[in-house]
CSV table of C-alpha atoms in Angstrom, one decimal:
chain,number,residue,atom,x,y,z
A,1,ALA,CA,5.4,-6.3,-0.6
A,2,ALA,CA,4.3,-2.7,-0.9
A,3,LEU,CA,0.6,-3.7,-0.8
A,4,GLN,CA,1.3,-6.0,2.1
A,5,ASN,CA,3.0,-3.3,4.1
A,6,THR,CA,0.1,-0.9,3.3
A,7,LEU,CA,-2.4,-3.4,4.5
A,8,LEU,CA,-0.5,-4.2,7.7
A,9,SER,CA,-0.2,-0.5,8.5
A,10,LEU,CA,-4.0,0.1,7.9
A,11,VAL,CA,-4.8,-2.8,10.2
A,12,VAL,CA,-2.4,-1.4,12.9
A,13,ASN,CA,-4.1,2.0,12.5
A,14,ALA,CA,-7.5,0.4,12.9
A,15,ARG,CA,-6.3,-1.4,16.0
A,16,ASP,CA,-5.0,1.8,17.5
A,17,ALA,CA,-8.4,3.5,16.8
A,18,ILE,CA,-10.2,0.9,18.8
A,19,GLY,CA,-7.8,1.3,21.7
A,20,ALA,CA,-7.9,-0.9,24.8
A,21,GLY,CA,-11.7,-1.6,24.6
A,22,ALA,CA,-13.4,-4.3,22.6
A,23,GLY,CA,-13.8,-3.7,18.9
A,24,THR,CA,-13.6,-5.3,15.5
A,25,VAL,CA,-11.5,-4.8,12.4
A,26,HIS,CA,-12.9,-6.1,9.1
A,27,VAL,CA,-10.7,-6.7,6.1
A,28,ARG,CA,-12.5,-7.4,2.8
A,29,VAL,CA,-11.6,-7.8,-0.8
A,30,ALA,CA,-14.4,-7.4,-3.4
A,31,GLN,CA,-15.2,-6.3,-7.0
A,32,ARG,CA,-17.7,-3.7,-7.9
A,33,ALA,CA,-18.8,-1.4,-10.7
A,34,PRO,CA,-17.5,2.2,-10.6
A,35,ARG,CA,-19.4,5.0,-8.9
A,36,VAL,CA,-20.6,8.0,-10.9
A,37,ASP,CA,-17.9,10.3,-9.3
A,38,GLU,CA,-15.0,8.0,-9.9
A,39,PHE,CA,-14.3,8.6,-13.6
A,40,ASP,CA,-14.4,11.8,-15.6
A,41,ALA,CA,-15.4,9.8,-18.7
A,42,ASP,CA,-17.5,6.8,-19.4
A,43,PRO,CA,-15.6,3.9,-17.7
A,44,GLY,CA,-17.2,1.4,-20.1
A,45,GLY,CA,-17.1,-2.1,-18.7
A,46,THR,CA,-14.3,-1.4,-16.2
A,47,ARG,CA,-14.6,-3.3,-12.9
A,48,LEU,CA,-12.9,-2.2,-9.7
A,49,THR,CA,-11.2,-4.4,-7.2
A,50,THR,CA,-11.4,-2.9,-3.6
A,51,LEU,CA,-9.5,-3.8,-0.5
A,52,THR,CA,-11.3,-2.4,2.5
A,53,VAL,CA,-10.2,-2.0,6.1
A,54,ALA,CA,-13.0,-1.0,8.5
A,55,ASP,CA,-13.0,-0.5,12.3
A,56,ASP,CA,-15.6,0.5,14.8
A,57,GLY,CA,-13.2,2.7,16.8
A,58,VAL,CA,-13.3,6.3,17.8
A,59,GLY,CA,-13.5,7.7,14.2
A,60,MET,CA,-12.3,11.0,13.0
A,61,PRO,CA,-14.0,14.4,13.2
A,62,PRO,CA,-14.4,16.4,9.9
A,63,ASP,CA,-11.3,18.6,10.5
A,64,VAL,CA,-9.0,15.6,11.1
A,65,LEU,CA,-10.6,13.7,8.2
A,66,ALA,CA,-9.9,16.6,5.9
A,67,ARG,CA,-6.2,16.5,6.7
A,68,ALA,CA,-5.8,12.8,7.0
A,69,THR,CA,-3.8,12.4,3.8
A,70,GLU,CA,-1.6,15.5,4.2
A,71,PRO,CA,2.1,14.8,4.4
A,72,LEU,CA,3.5,14.8,7.9
A,73,PHE,CA,0.1,15.0,9.5
A,74,THR,CA,-0.6,12.6,12.4
A,75,THR,CA,-2.7,12.5,15.5
A,76,LYS,CA,-0.4,10.0,17.2
A,77,GLU,CA,2.1,10.7,19.8
A,78,PRO,CA,5.7,11.1,18.6
A,79,GLY,CA,7.3,7.6,18.0
A,80,LEU,CA,4.0,5.7,17.8
A,81,GLY,CA,2.6,4.0,14.7
A,82,THR,CA,4.2,2.1,11.9
A,83,GLY,CA,5.7,5.2,10.2
A,84,LEU,CA,3.4,4.7,7.2
A,85,GLY,CA,1.0,7.6,7.0
A,86,LEU,CA,-2.2,7.9,4.9
A,87,SER,CA,-0.3,10.4,2.7
A,88,MET,CA,2.1,7.6,1.7
A,89,VAL,CA,-0.7,5.2,1.2
A,90,GLN,CA,-2.4,7.7,-1.1
A,91,LYS,CA,0.9,8.2,-3.0
A,92,SER,CA,1.4,4.5,-3.4
A,93,MET,CA,-2.2,4.1,-4.7
A,94,ARG,CA,-1.7,6.8,-7.3
A,95,GLU,CA,1.5,5.3,-8.5
A,96,ALA,CA,-0.4,2.0,-8.9
A,97,GLY,CA,-3.2,3.7,-10.9
A,98,GLY,CA,-5.7,3.4,-8.1
A,99,TRP,CA,-7.0,5.7,-5.4
A,100,LEU,CA,-7.9,5.9,-1.7
A,101,ARG,CA,-11.3,6.6,-0.2
A,102,ILE,CA,-11.8,7.3,3.5
A,103,ASP,CA,-15.1,7.5,5.4
A,104,SER,CA,-15.1,8.3,9.1
A,105,SER,CA,-17.0,10.1,11.8
A,106,PRO,CA,-16.7,10.4,15.6
A,107,GLY,CA,-18.1,7.3,17.4
A,108,LYS,CA,-18.8,5.4,14.2
A,109,GLY,CA,-15.4,4.2,13.2
A,110,THR,CA,-13.4,4.5,10.0
A,111,VAL,CA,-13.5,2.8,6.6
A,112,VAL,CA,-10.5,2.9,4.4
A,113,GLU,CA,-10.9,1.6,0.8
A,114,LEU,CA,-8.1,1.0,-1.6
A,115,VAL,CA,-9.5,1.0,-5.2
A,116,PHE,CA,-7.7,-0.7,-8.1
A,117,PRO,CA,-9.1,-0.5,-11.6
A,118,GLU,CA,-8.7,-3.6,-13.7
A,119,LEU,CA,-6.2,-3.5,-16.6
A,120,ALA,CA,-7.8,-2.4,-19.8
A,121,GLU,CA,-6.2,-5.2,-21.7
A,122,PRO,CA,-4.4,-8.3,-20.4
A,123,THR,CA,-0.7,-8.3,-21.0
A,124,ASP,CA,1.5,-11.1,-22.1
A,125,GLU,CA,4.5,-9.5,-20.4
A,126,ARG,CA,6.0,-11.5,-17.6
A,127,PRO,CA,7.9,-9.9,-14.7
A,128,ALA,CA,11.6,-10.3,-15.0
A,129,SER,CA,12.8,-13.3,-13.0
A,130,SER,CA,14.6,-12.6,-9.8
A,131,PRO,CA,18.4,-12.5,-10.2
A,132,PRO,CA,20.2,-15.6,-9.0
A,133,VAL,CA,21.5,-15.6,-5.4
A,134,ALA,CA,24.9,-14.0,-6.0
A,135,LEU,CA,27.8,-13.5,-3.6
A,136,ARG,CA,26.4,-10.2,-2.5
A,137,ARG,CA,23.2,-12.0,-1.4
A,138,MET,CA,25.4,-13.6,1.3
A,139,ALA,CA,24.8,-10.4,3.2
A,140,LYS,CA,23.5,-10.9,6.7
A,141,ILE,CA,21.0,-8.2,7.6
A,142,LEU,CA,20.2,-6.8,11.0
A,143,LEU,CA,16.6,-5.8,10.5
A,144,VAL,CA,15.0,-3.5,13.1
A,145,ASP,CA,11.4,-2.5,13.3
A,146,ASP,CA,9.2,-2.0,16.4
A,147,GLU,CA,6.0,-3.2,14.6
A,148,PRO,CA,6.0,-7.0,14.9
A,149,ALA,CA,3.8,-7.7,11.8
A,150,LEU,CA,5.9,-5.5,9.6
A,151,LEU,CA,9.1,-7.0,11.0
A,152,ARG,CA,7.9,-10.5,10.3
A,153,ALA,CA,6.7,-9.7,6.8
A,154,THR,CA,9.9,-7.9,5.8
A,155,ALA,CA,12.2,-10.6,7.3
A,156,ARG,CA,10.3,-13.3,5.5
A,157,GLY,CA,10.5,-11.5,2.2
A,158,LEU,CA,14.2,-10.9,2.5
A,159,LYS,CA,14.9,-14.5,3.5
A,160,GLY,CA,13.0,-15.6,0.5
A,161,LEU,CA,15.5,-13.6,-1.7
A,162,GLY,CA,18.4,-15.4,-0.1
A,163,TYR,CA,19.6,-13.0,2.5
A,164,GLY,CA,20.5,-14.0,6.1
A,165,VAL,CA,18.3,-12.0,8.4
A,166,VAL,CA,18.6,-11.3,12.2
A,167,ALA,CA,15.4,-9.5,13.4
A,168,ALA,CA,15.2,-7.1,16.3
A,169,SER,CA,12.1,-5.5,17.6
A,170,SER,CA,13.8,-2.6,19.4
A,171,PRO,CA,17.0,-0.6,19.3
A,172,ARG,CA,18.1,-2.1,22.6
A,173,GLU,CA,17.8,-5.6,21.1
A,174,ALA,CA,19.5,-4.5,18.0
A,175,LEU,CA,22.6,-3.2,19.9
A,176,SER,CA,22.7,-6.5,21.8
A,177,ARG,CA,22.7,-8.4,18.4
A,178,VAL,CA,25.6,-6.3,17.1
A,179,GLU,CA,27.6,-7.2,20.2
A,180,ASP,CA,26.8,-10.9,19.9
A,181,ASP,CA,27.1,-11.4,16.1
A,182,PRO,CA,30.2,-10.2,14.3
A,183,THR,CA,29.0,-11.7,11.0
A,184,LEU,CA,26.4,-9.0,10.5
A,185,THR,CA,27.1,-7.1,7.2
A,186,VAL,CA,24.4,-4.5,6.9
A,187,LEU,CA,21.9,-2.6,9.2
A,188,VAL,CA,18.3,-2.1,7.9
A,189,THR,CA,16.3,0.0,10.4
A,190,ASP,CA,13.1,2.0,10.7
A,191,ILE,CA,13.6,5.6,11.7
A,192,VAL,CA,10.6,6.4,13.8
A,193,MET,CA,10.3,4.1,16.9
A,194,PRO,CA,8.6,4.6,20.3
A,195,ALA,CA,11.8,4.4,22.2
A,196,THR,CA,14.4,6.8,23.6
A,197,ILE,CA,16.7,5.6,20.7
A,198,ASP,CA,15.3,6.2,17.2
A,199,GLY,CA,16.7,4.7,14.0
A,200,ILE,CA,19.1,7.6,13.5
A,201,GLU,CA,20.7,7.3,16.9
A,202,LEU,CA,20.7,3.5,16.6
A,203,ALA,CA,22.8,3.8,13.4
A,204,ARG,CA,25.2,6.1,15.2
A,205,ARG,CA,25.7,3.7,18.0
A,206,VAL,CA,26.1,0.7,15.7
A,207,LEU,CA,28.6,2.6,13.6
A,208,ALA,CA,30.6,3.5,16.7
A,209,ARG,CA,30.9,-0.3,17.3
A,210,ARG,CA,31.2,-1.3,13.7
A,211,PRO,CA,32.7,1.5,11.6
A,212,GLY,CA,31.9,1.2,7.9
A,213,LEU,CA,28.9,-1.0,8.3
A,214,PRO,CA,26.4,-0.1,5.6
A,215,VAL,CA,23.1,1.3,6.8
A,216,VAL,CA,19.7,1.4,5.0
A,217,PHE,CA,16.9,3.4,6.7
A,218,VAL,CA,13.2,2.8,5.9
A,219,THR,CA,10.5,5.2,6.9
A,220,GLY,CA,7.1,6.6,5.9
A,221,PHE,CA,7.2,9.5,8.3
A,222,ALA,CA,10.3,11.5,9.3
A,223,THR,CA,11.2,15.1,9.7
A,224,VAL,CA,13.2,16.8,7.0
A,225,ALA,CA,16.2,17.0,9.4
A,226,ALA,CA,15.9,13.3,10.1
A,227,GLU,CA,15.8,12.4,6.5
A,228,GLY,CA,18.8,14.5,5.8
A,229,GLU,CA,20.7,12.8,8.6
A,230,ALA,CA,19.7,9.4,7.3
A,231,THR,CA,21.1,10.2,3.8
A,232,ASN,CA,24.3,11.3,5.5
A,233,LEU,CA,24.7,8.0,7.4
A,234,GLY,CA,23.3,5.6,4.8
A,235,THR,CA,20.6,5.0,2.2
A,236,LEU,CA,16.9,6.0,2.6
A,237,VAL,CA,14.0,3.9,1.4
A,238,LEU,CA,10.5,5.3,1.7
A,239,LYS,CA,7.5,3.2,2.8
A,240,PRO,CA,5.6,1.7,1.2
A,241,PHE,CA,8.3,0.0,-0.7
A,242,ALA,CA,8.4,-3.0,-3.0
A,243,LEU,CA,10.7,-5.7,-1.7
A,244,ARG,CA,12.8,-5.5,-4.8
A,245,ASP,CA,13.5,-1.9,-4.1
A,246,LEU,CA,14.7,-2.7,-0.5
A,247,ALA,CA,16.8,-5.5,-1.8
A,248,LYS,CA,18.4,-3.2,-4.4
A,249,ALA,CA,19.2,-0.6,-1.7
A,250,VAL,CA,20.8,-3.3,0.5
A,251,ASP,CA,22.8,-4.7,-2.5
A,252,GLU,CA,24.0,-1.2,-3.4
A,253,ALA,CA,24.9,-0.3,0.1
A,254,VAL,CA,26.9,-3.5,0.6
A,255,GLU,CA,28.7,-3.0,-2.7
A,256,ARG,CA,29.6,0.6,-1.9
A,257,ALA,CA,31.0,-0.4,1.5
A,258,SER,CA,32.9,-3.3,0.0
A,259,ALA,CA,34.4,-1.0,-2.7
A,260,LYS,CA,35.4,1.6,-0.1
A,261,ALA,CA,37.0,-1.0,2.0
A,262,THR,CA,39.0,-2.4,-0.9
A,263,ALA,CA,40.1,1.1,-2.0
A,264,GLY,CA,41.1,1.9,1.5
């Protein structure tokens, strides 16, 4: 899920770089040998798998390219984009043992390459099986994200884990859903959205209508103040996230709310 979110975000960035004019976005998966500058020592027979997103959009000048992976750096207007910056993509790749390469120049487009080294040795370990659908998986999630592709992908993944999901593509739609559906048990919302109501304000308004409703925020870009407010109102999950991490946050938020209601 984390890789899926990363890919979707890179494609959205490429689309935005092309703008309203005609253009092309290429997505390619390939294997190649390492370049000389990619390993400090002899890589031996290591092969690399690459996922490349290339566009023929406006490209980035050298000063912007040099800062492209800095935390909180963006060239987009406030509230635009998916909330998943290149700094988060780079962080995710490092945690996965890979790295990020960017090539761009004005008028020639941008190429973003995600590089994954192959495992040195195959492993017999199998991932732990998903827990059975328990009572807490009866949670009905109001999922809010202004980016349609990310909204669909996250909703599909959560439904596959057994959750009920009501998807809303805007804060206004989310507030309408809250009024119409009293069975909603948890709010999962992006923080940064191109609307007069961001995820923080949406949570405040939802909680005014449904006091005690657990809230999970997801974001890849937010100010320190916004992140602090998010942790005061609910749980914060950073993009890119693995689906199991989001599910864990939802489960824990629902369980805390249930325990608080029982104690009260």
